[in-house]
Amino acid sequence: QVQLVESGGGLVQAGGSLRLSCAASGKISVINVMGWYRQAPGKQRELVALLTRASMANYADFVEGRFTISRDNAKNTLFLQMNNLKPEDTAVYYCHLKDGLQNIREHWGQGTQVTVSS
């Protein structure tokens, strides 16, 4: 069983910063892709950023250079540094893992709340 545990969410004023962490543990075959998604009330879950096994990063357009995704391979931990936060960034942020290269399994964390006040 694979577990993803997020941390680092909270309440911050507009223009502030937060750093999210996602610790992956359990029977992981191969970390294929790890990423962050978010879901605001009444909206669909959307991709924020992802990092491939080859360490290629992809970001949603709304990130606009404000966020940086990174990973500590030794600790199987994913990070999302979020700067210049805006009220519209308010959402529950979820960690996502694609495990394996052929028989891919997908795993989700429980989510961490990010609230940005104006």
mmCIF file of C-alpha atoms in Angstrom:
data_model
loop_
_atom_site.group_PDB
_atom_site.id
_atom_site.type_symbol
_atom_site.label_atom_id
_atom_site.label_comp_id
_atom_site.label_asym_id
_atom_site.label_seq_id
_atom_site.Cartn_x
_atom_site.Cartn_y
_atom_site.Cartn_z
ATOM 1 C CA GLN A 1 0.000 0.000 0.000
ATOM 2 C CA VAL A 2 1.222 3.477 -0.889
ATOM 3 C CA GLN A 3 0.611 6.501 1.291
ATOM 4 C CA LEU A 4 0.951 10.168 0.394
ATOM 5 C CA VAL A 5 0.928 12.593 3.290
ATOM 6 C CA GLU A 6 0.737 16.307 2.543
ATOM 7 C CA SER A 7 1.659 19.117 4.887
ATOM 8 C CA GLY A 8 2.410 22.817 4.790
ATOM 9 C CA GLY A 9 -0.976 24.279 4.006
ATOM 10 C CA GLY A 10 -2.454 27.129 5.978
ATOM 11 C CA LEU A 11 -3.744 30.681 5.958
ATOM 12 C CA VAL A 12 -1.641 33.385 4.359
ATOM 13 C CA GLN A 13 -2.204 36.920 3.149
ATOM 14 C CA ALA A 14 -2.118 37.780 -0.520
ATOM 15 C CA GLY A 15 1.469 38.128 -1.673
ATOM 16 C CA GLY A 16 2.690 35.641 0.909
ATOM 17 C CA SER A 17 4.345 32.259 0.490
ATOM 18 C CA LEU A 18 3.766 28.671 1.509
ATOM 19 C CA ARG A 19 5.721 25.484 0.959
ATOM 20 C CA LEU A 20 3.783 22.265 0.589
ATOM 21 C CA SER A 21 5.342 18.872 1.188
ATOM 22 C CA CYS A 22 4.195 15.403 0.193
ATOM 23 C CA ALA A 23 5.899 12.385 1.709
ATOM 24 C CA ALA A 24 5.421 9.142 -0.199
ATOM 25 C CA SER A 25 5.835 5.814 1.560
ATOM 26 C CA GLY A 26 4.943 2.168 1.182
ATOM 27 C CA LYS A 27 5.358 -0.301 -1.680
ATOM 28 C CA ILE A 28 6.299 2.083 -4.456
ATOM 29 C CA SER A 29 7.502 0.398 -7.629
ATOM 30 C CA VAL A 30 8.911 3.363 -9.520
ATOM 31 C CA ILE A 31 8.031 7.008 -9.105
ATOM 32 C CA ASN A 32 6.919 7.813 -12.624
ATOM 33 C CA VAL A 33 5.282 11.207 -12.210
ATOM 34 C CA MET A 34 4.465 13.181 -9.095
ATOM 35 C CA GLY A 35 2.401 16.289 -9.076
ATOM 36 C CA TRP A 36 0.143 18.722 -7.301
ATOM 37 C CA TYR A 37 -3.495 19.290 -8.074
ATOM 38 C CA ARG A 38 -5.975 21.625 -6.436
ATOM 39 C CA GLN A 39 -9.706 21.853 -6.026
ATOM 40 C CA ALA A 40 -11.560 24.995 -5.037
ATOM 41 C CA PRO A 41 -15.152 24.859 -3.738
ATOM 42 C CA GLY A 42 -17.593 24.244 -6.563
ATOM 43 C CA LYS A 43 -14.828 23.669 -9.095
ATOM 44 C CA GLN A 44 -13.201 20.648 -10.657
ATOM 45 C CA ARG A 45 -9.827 19.408 -9.545
ATOM 46 C CA GLU A 46 -7.094 20.889 -11.732
ATOM 47 C CA LEU A 47 -3.425 20.328 -12.308
ATOM 48 C CA VAL A 48 -1.052 22.790 -10.671
ATOM 49 C CA ALA A 49 2.342 21.298 -11.463
ATOM 50 C CA LEU A 50 3.977 17.954 -12.106
ATOM 51 C CA LEU A 51 7.479 16.546 -12.127
ATOM 52 C CA THR A 52 8.435 13.601 -14.302
ATOM 53 C CA ARG A 53 10.858 10.812 -13.501
ATOM 54 C CA ALA A 54 13.382 12.661 -15.670
ATOM 55 C CA SER A 55 12.875 15.767 -13.506
ATOM 56 C CA MET A 56 11.010 17.699 -16.156
ATOM 57 C CA ALA A 57 8.550 20.143 -14.636
ATOM 58 C CA ASN A 58 5.279 21.270 -16.113
ATOM 59 C CA TYR A 59 3.091 24.021 -14.725
ATOM 60 C CA ALA A 60 -0.447 25.185 -15.277
ATOM 61 C CA ASP A 61 -0.759 28.528 -17.029
ATOM 62 C CA PHE A 62 -2.160 30.208 -13.936
ATOM 63 C CA VAL A 63 1.076 29.553 -12.051
ATOM 64 C CA GLU A 64 2.769 32.313 -14.047
ATOM 65 C CA GLY A 65 6.215 31.623 -12.563
ATOM 66 C CA ARG A 66 5.050 31.926 -8.950
ATOM 67 C CA PHE A 67 5.360 28.236 -7.965
ATOM 68 C CA THR A 68 8.268 25.812 -8.072
ATOM 69 C CA ILE A 69 7.914 22.043 -7.891
ATOM 70 C CA SER A 70 10.811 19.934 -6.667
ATOM 71 C CA ARG A 71 11.544 16.536 -5.226
ATOM 72 C CA ASP A 72 13.931 14.976 -2.730
ATOM 73 C CA ASN A 73 14.510 11.576 -4.319
ATOM 74 C CA ALA A 74 16.259 10.130 -1.289
ATOM 75 C CA LYS A 75 13.230 10.847 0.881
ATOM 76 C CA ASN A 76 10.508 10.318 -1.768
ATOM 77 C CA THR A 77 9.207 13.753 -0.880
ATOM 78 C CA LEU A 78 7.642 16.236 -3.268
ATOM 79 C CA PHE A 79 7.540 19.961 -2.625
ATOM 80 C CA LEU A 80 5.647 22.921 -3.987
ATOM 81 C CA GLN A 81 7.051 26.334 -3.177
ATOM 82 C CA MET A 82 4.309 28.882 -3.713
ATOM 83 C CA ASN A 83 5.175 32.576 -3.806
ATOM 84 C CA ASN A 84 3.114 35.687 -4.447
ATOM 85 C CA LEU A 85 -0.063 33.845 -3.542
ATOM 86 C CA LYS A 86 -3.391 35.247 -4.672
ATOM 87 C CA PRO A 87 -6.878 34.798 -3.193
ATOM 88 C CA GLU A 88 -7.794 32.722 -6.241
ATOM 89 C CA ASP A 89 -5.144 30.198 -5.194
ATOM 90 C CA THR A 90 -7.379 29.235 -2.284
ATOM 91 C CA ALA A 91 -8.139 25.522 -2.594
ATOM 92 C CA VAL A 92 -7.393 22.088 -1.224
ATOM 93 C CA TYR A 93 -4.096 20.967 -2.683
ATOM 94 C CA TYR A 94 -3.610 17.272 -3.407
ATOM 95 C CA CYS A 95 -0.464 15.290 -4.029
ATOM 96 C CA HIS A 96 -0.617 12.740 -6.854
ATOM 97 C CA LEU A 97 1.690 9.874 -7.734
ATOM 98 C CA LYS A 98 1.867 7.685 -10.812
ATOM 99 C CA ASP A 99 3.654 4.561 -9.636
ATOM 100 C CA GLY A 100 5.209 2.188 -12.147
ATOM 101 C CA LEU A 101 6.282 2.305 -15.780
ATOM 102 C CA GLN A 102 3.940 -0.238 -17.403
ATOM 103 C CA ASN A 103 1.293 -1.257 -14.906
ATOM 104 C CA ILE A 104 0.772 2.260 -13.617
ATOM 105 C CA ARG A 105 -1.061 2.774 -10.362
ATOM 106 C CA GLU A 106 -2.303 6.174 -9.276
ATOM 107 C CA HIS A 107 -2.363 7.406 -5.719
ATOM 108 C CA TRP A 108 -3.725 10.539 -4.051
ATOM 109 C CA GLY A 109 -3.011 12.232 -0.776
ATOM 110 C CA GLN A 110 -5.706 13.417 1.576
ATOM 111 C CA GLY A 111 -5.206 17.072 0.667
ATOM 112 C CA THR A 112 -4.050 20.161 2.509
ATOM 113 C CA GLN A 113 -6.022 23.394 2.688
ATOM 114 C CA VAL A 114 -4.471 26.598 1.376
ATOM 115 C CA THR A 115 -6.357 29.795 2.118
ATOM 116 C CA VAL A 116 -5.182 33.146 0.808
ATOM 117 C CA SER A 117 -6.830 36.237 2.255
ATOM 118 C CA SER A 118 -7.052 39.521 0.402
#
